[in-house]
């Protein structure tokens, strides 16, 4: 699940997903991974990363 709120200055993105140890994420501005969307990914330990996805691949980690 993803929800986004905005107060005119700051956006808040809230993600929730399975707690079974696998990763989950959400991509923006695309309909498939081949479009190389910006994505927020949460790994099985709860670490959050921002990536540019690739076609059927993890893509590139964005600098944080």
CSV table of N, CA, C and O in Angstrom, one decimal:
chain,number,residue,atom,x,y,z
A,1,UNK,N,0.8,-1.2,0.0
A,1,UNK,CA,0.0,0.0,0.0
A,1,UNK,C,0.9,1.2,0.0
A,1,UNK,O,1.9,1.2,0.6
A,2,UNK,N,0.4,2.3,-0.7
A,2,UNK,CA,1.2,3.5,-0.7
A,2,UNK,C,0.1,4.7,-0.5
A,2,UNK,O,-1.0,4.6,-1.0
A,3,UNK,N,0.5,5.6,0.3
A,3,UNK,CA,-0.3,6.8,0.4
A,3,UNK,C,0.6,8.1,0.4
A,3,UNK,O,1.7,8.0,0.9
A,4,UNK,N,0.1,9.1,-0.2
A,4,UNK,CA,0.9,10.3,-0.3
A,4,UNK,C,0.1,11.5,0.1
A,4,UNK,O,-1.1,11.6,-0.2
A,5,UNK,N,0.7,12.3,1.0
A,5,UNK,CA,0.0,13.6,1.4
A,5,UNK,C,0.9,14.7,1.2
A,5,UNK,O,2.1,14.6,1.2
A,6,UNK,N,0.4,15.9,1.0
A,6,UNK,CA,1.2,17.1,0.7
A,6,UNK,C,0.5,18.3,1.4
A,6,UNK,O,-0.7,18.5,1.3
A,7,UNK,N,1.3,19.1,2.1
A,7,UNK,CA,0.8,20.2,2.8
A,7,UNK,C,1.1,21.6,2.2
A,7,UNK,O,0.9,22.6,2.7
A,8,UNK,N,1.5,21.5,0.9
A,8,UNK,CA,1.9,22.7,0.2
A,8,UNK,C,3.4,23.0,0.3
A,8,UNK,O,3.9,23.8,-0.5
A,9,UNK,N,4.1,22.3,1.2
A,9,UNK,CA,5.5,22.5,1.4
A,9,UNK,C,6.2,21.2,1.3
A,9,UNK,O,7.3,21.1,0.7
A,10,UNK,N,5.7,20.2,2.0
A,10,UNK,CA,6.4,18.9,2.2
A,10,UNK,C,5.4,17.8,1.8
A,10,UNK,O,4.3,17.8,2.2
A,11,UNK,N,6.0,16.8,1.1
A,11,UNK,CA,5.2,15.6,0.8
A,11,UNK,C,5.6,14.5,1.7
A,11,UNK,O,6.8,14.4,2.1
A,12,UNK,N,4.7,13.7,2.1
A,12,UNK,CA,4.9,12.5,3.0
A,12,UNK,C,4.4,11.3,2.2
A,12,UNK,O,3.3,11.3,1.8
A,13,UNK,N,5.3,10.3,2.0
A,13,UNK,CA,5.0,9.1,1.3
A,13,UNK,C,5.0,8.0,2.4
A,13,UNK,O,6.0,7.8,3.1
A,14,UNK,N,3.9,7.3,2.6
A,14,UNK,CA,3.9,6.2,3.5
A,14,UNK,C,3.7,4.9,2.8
A,14,UNK,O,2.8,4.7,1.9
A,15,UNK,N,4.6,3.9,3.0
A,15,UNK,CA,4.5,2.6,2.4
A,15,UNK,C,4.3,1.6,3.4
A,15,UNK,O,4.8,1.6,4.5
A,16,UNK,N,3.5,0.5,3.1
A,16,UNK,CA,3.4,-0.6,3.9
A,16,UNK,C,3.3,-1.9,3.0
A,16,UNK,O,2.8,-1.8,1.9
A,17,UNK,N,3.9,-2.9,3.5
A,17,UNK,CA,4.0,-4.1,2.7
A,17,UNK,C,4.1,-5.4,3.6
A,17,UNK,O,4.0,-5.3,4.8
A,18,UNK,N,4.4,-6.5,3.0
A,18,UNK,CA,4.4,-7.7,3.7
A,18,UNK,C,5.6,-7.8,4.7
A,18,UNK,O,6.7,-7.2,4.5
A,19,UNK,N,5.4,-8.4,5.8
A,19,UNK,CA,6.4,-8.5,6.9
A,19,UNK,C,7.1,-9.9,6.8
A,19,UNK,O,7.7,-10.3,7.8
A,20,UNK,N,7.1,-10.6,5.7
A,20,UNK,CA,7.6,-11.9,5.6
A,20,UNK,C,9.1,-12.0,5.2
A,20,UNK,O,9.6,-13.1,4.9
A,21,UNK,N,9.8,-10.9,5.3
A,21,UNK,CA,11.3,-10.9,5.0
A,21,UNK,C,11.6,-10.6,3.6
A,21,UNK,O,12.8,-10.5,3.2
A,22,UNK,N,10.7,-10.4,2.7
A,22,UNK,CA,11.0,-10.1,1.3
A,22,UNK,C,10.9,-8.6,1.1
A,22,UNK,O,10.5,-7.8,2.0
A,23,UNK,N,11.4,-8.1,0.0
A,23,UNK,CA,11.3,-6.6,-0.3
A,23,UNK,C,10.0,-6.3,-0.9
A,23,UNK,O,9.3,-7.1,-1.4
A,24,UNK,N,9.7,-5.0,-0.9
A,24,UNK,CA,8.6,-4.4,-1.6
A,24,UNK,C,9.0,-3.0,-2.0
A,24,UNK,O,9.9,-2.4,-1.5
A,25,UNK,N,8.3,-2.4,-2.9
A,25,UNK,CA,8.6,-1.1,-3.4
A,25,UNK,C,7.5,-0.5,-4.2
A,25,UNK,O,6.5,-1.1,-4.5
A,26,UNK,N,7.7,0.8,-4.6
A,26,UNK,CA,6.7,1.5,-5.4
A,26,UNK,C,7.5,2.3,-6.4
A,26,UNK,O,8.5,2.9,-6.1
A,27,UNK,N,7.0,2.3,-7.7
A,27,UNK,CA,7.7,3.1,-8.7
A,27,UNK,C,6.7,4.2,-9.1
A,27,UNK,O,5.5,4.1,-9.0
A,28,UNK,N,7.3,5.3,-9.6
A,28,UNK,CA,6.5,6.4,-10.0
A,28,UNK,C,6.7,6.8,-11.5
A,28,UNK,O,7.8,6.8,-12.0
A,29,UNK,N,5.7,7.2,-12.2
A,29,UNK,CA,5.8,7.8,-13.5
A,29,UNK,C,6.1,6.7,-14.6
A,29,UNK,O,6.7,7.1,-15.6
A,30,UNK,N,5.7,5.5,-14.4
A,30,UNK,CA,5.9,4.5,-15.4
A,30,UNK,C,4.8,3.4,-15.3
A,30,UNK,O,4.1,3.3,-14.3
A,31,UNK,N,4.7,2.6,-16.3
A,31,UNK,CA,3.8,1.5,-16.3
A,31,UNK,C,4.5,0.1,-16.3
A,31,UNK,O,3.9,-0.9,-16.1
A,32,UNK,N,5.8,0.2,-16.5
A,32,UNK,CA,6.6,-1.1,-16.5
A,32,UNK,C,8.1,-0.7,-16.1
A,32,UNK,O,8.5,0.4,-16.3
A,33,UNK,N,8.8,-1.7,-15.7
A,33,UNK,CA,10.2,-1.5,-15.3
A,33,UNK,C,11.1,-1.0,-16.4
A,33,UNK,O,12.0,-0.2,-16.2
A,34,UNK,N,10.8,-1.4,-17.6
A,34,UNK,CA,11.5,-1.0,-18.8
A,34,UNK,C,11.5,0.5,-19.0
A,34,UNK,O,12.3,1.1,-19.7
A,35,UNK,N,10.5,1.2,-18.4
A,35,UNK,CA,10.4,2.7,-18.5
A,35,UNK,C,11.4,3.3,-17.5
A,35,UNK,O,11.5,4.6,-17.5
A,36,UNK,N,12.1,2.5,-16.7
A,36,UNK,CA,13.2,3.0,-15.8
A,36,UNK,C,12.7,4.1,-14.8
A,36,UNK,O,13.2,5.2,-14.7
A,37,UNK,N,11.6,3.7,-14.1
A,37,UNK,CA,11.0,4.7,-13.2
A,37,UNK,C,11.9,4.9,-11.9
A,37,UNK,O,12.7,4.1,-11.5
A,38,UNK,N,11.6,6.1,-11.3
A,38,UNK,CA,12.1,6.3,-9.9
A,38,UNK,C,11.3,5.4,-9.0
A,38,UNK,O,10.1,5.2,-9.2
A,39,UNK,N,12.0,4.8,-8.1
A,39,UNK,CA,11.3,3.9,-7.2
A,39,UNK,C,11.8,4.0,-5.7
A,39,UNK,O,13.0,4.3,-5.5
A,40,UNK,N,11.0,3.7,-4.8
A,40,UNK,CA,11.4,3.6,-3.4
A,40,UNK,C,11.2,2.1,-3.1
A,40,UNK,O,10.2,1.5,-3.3
A,41,UNK,N,12.3,1.5,-2.5
A,41,UNK,CA,12.3,0.1,-2.2
A,41,UNK,C,12.6,-0.1,-0.8
A,41,UNK,O,13.5,0.5,-0.2
A,42,UNK,N,11.9,-1.0,-0.1
A,42,UNK,CA,12.1,-1.3,1.3
A,42,UNK,C,12.6,-2.8,1.3
A,42,UNK,O,11.8,-3.7,0.8
A,43,UNK,N,13.8,-3.1,1.9
A,43,UNK,CA,14.2,-4.4,1.9
A,43,UNK,C,13.7,-5.2,3.1
A,43,UNK,O,12.9,-4.6,3.9
A,44,UNK,N,14.0,-6.5,3.2
A,44,UNK,CA,13.4,-7.3,4.2
A,44,UNK,C,13.8,-6.9,5.6
A,44,UNK,O,13.1,-7.3,6.6
A,45,UNK,N,14.8,-6.1,5.8
A,45,UNK,CA,15.2,-5.6,7.1
A,45,UNK,C,14.6,-4.3,7.4
A,45,UNK,O,14.8,-3.7,8.5
A,46,UNK,N,13.9,-3.7,6.5
A,46,UNK,CA,13.2,-2.4,6.7
A,46,UNK,C,14.0,-1.2,6.2
A,46,UNK,O,13.6,-0.1,6.3
A,47,UNK,N,15.2,-1.4,5.6
A,47,UNK,CA,16.0,-0.4,5.0
A,47,UNK,C,15.4,0.2,3.8
A,47,UNK,O,14.9,-0.6,2.9
A,48,UNK,N,15.4,1.5,3.6
A,48,UNK,CA,14.7,2.2,2.5
A,48,UNK,C,15.8,2.7,1.6
A,48,UNK,O,16.7,3.4,2.0
A,49,UNK,N,15.6,2.5,0.3
A,49,UNK,CA,16.5,3.0,-0.7
A,49,UNK,C,15.7,3.7,-1.8
A,49,UNK,O,14.6,3.3,-2.0
A,50,UNK,N,16.3,4.6,-2.6
A,50,UNK,CA,15.7,5.2,-3.8
A,50,UNK,C,16.6,4.7,-4.9
A,50,UNK,O,17.8,4.7,-4.9
A,51,UNK,N,15.9,4.3,-6.0
A,51,UNK,CA,16.5,3.7,-7.2
A,51,UNK,C,15.9,4.2,-8.5
A,51,UNK,O,14.7,4.6,-8.5
A,52,UNK,N,16.6,4.1,-9.5
A,52,UNK,CA,16.1,4.2,-10.9
A,52,UNK,C,16.1,2.8,-11.4
A,52,UNK,O,17.2,2.2,-11.5
A,53,UNK,N,14.9,2.2,-11.6
A,53,UNK,CA,14.8,0.8,-12.0
A,53,UNK,C,15.3,0.6,-13.4
A,53,UNK,O,15.4,1.5,-14.2
A,54,UNK,N,15.6,-0.7,-13.7
A,54,UNK,CA,16.0,-1.0,-15.1
A,54,UNK,C,15.1,-2.2,-15.6
A,54,UNK,O,14.3,-2.7,-14.8
A,55,UNK,N,15.1,-2.5,-16.8
A,55,UNK,CA,14.3,-3.5,-17.4
A,55,UNK,C,14.6,-4.9,-16.8
A,55,UNK,O,15.7,-5.4,-17.0
A,56,UNK,N,13.8,-5.4,-15.9
A,56,UNK,CA,13.9,-6.7,-15.3
A,56,UNK,C,15.2,-6.7,-14.4
A,56,UNK,O,15.9,-7.8,-14.3
A,57,UNK,N,15.6,-5.6,-13.8
A,57,UNK,CA,16.8,-5.5,-13.0
A,57,UNK,C,16.7,-4.5,-11.9
A,57,UNK,O,15.8,-3.6,-12.1
A,58,UNK,N,17.5,-4.5,-10.9
A,58,UNK,CA,17.4,-3.6,-9.8
A,58,UNK,C,17.8,-2.2,-10.2
A,58,UNK,O,17.4,-1.3,-9.4
A,59,UNK,N,18.5,-2.0,-11.3
A,59,UNK,CA,18.8,-0.6,-11.7
A,59,UNK,C,19.9,0.0,-10.9
A,59,UNK,O,20.7,-0.6,-10.4
A,60,UNK,N,19.8,1.4,-10.7
A,60,UNK,CA,20.8,2.1,-10.1
A,60,UNK,C,20.4,2.7,-8.7
A,60,UNK,O,19.3,3.3,-8.7
A,61,UNK,N,21.2,2.6,-7.7
A,61,UNK,CA,20.9,3.2,-6.4
A,61,UNK,C,21.2,4.7,-6.6
A,61,UNK,O,22.2,5.1,-7.1
A,62,UNK,N,20.2,5.5,-6.1
A,62,UNK,CA,20.4,7.0,-6.2
A,62,UNK,C,21.2,7.5,-5.0
A,62,UNK,O,21.0,6.9,-3.9
A,63,UNK,N,22.0,8.5,-5.1
A,63,UNK,CA,22.7,9.0,-4.0
A,63,UNK,C,21.8,9.5,-2.9
A,63,UNK,O,20.8,10.2,-3.2
A,64,UNK,N,22.1,9.3,-1.7
A,64,UNK,CA,21.2,9.7,-0.6
A,64,UNK,C,21.8,10.8,0.2
A,64,UNK,O,21.6,11.4,1.0
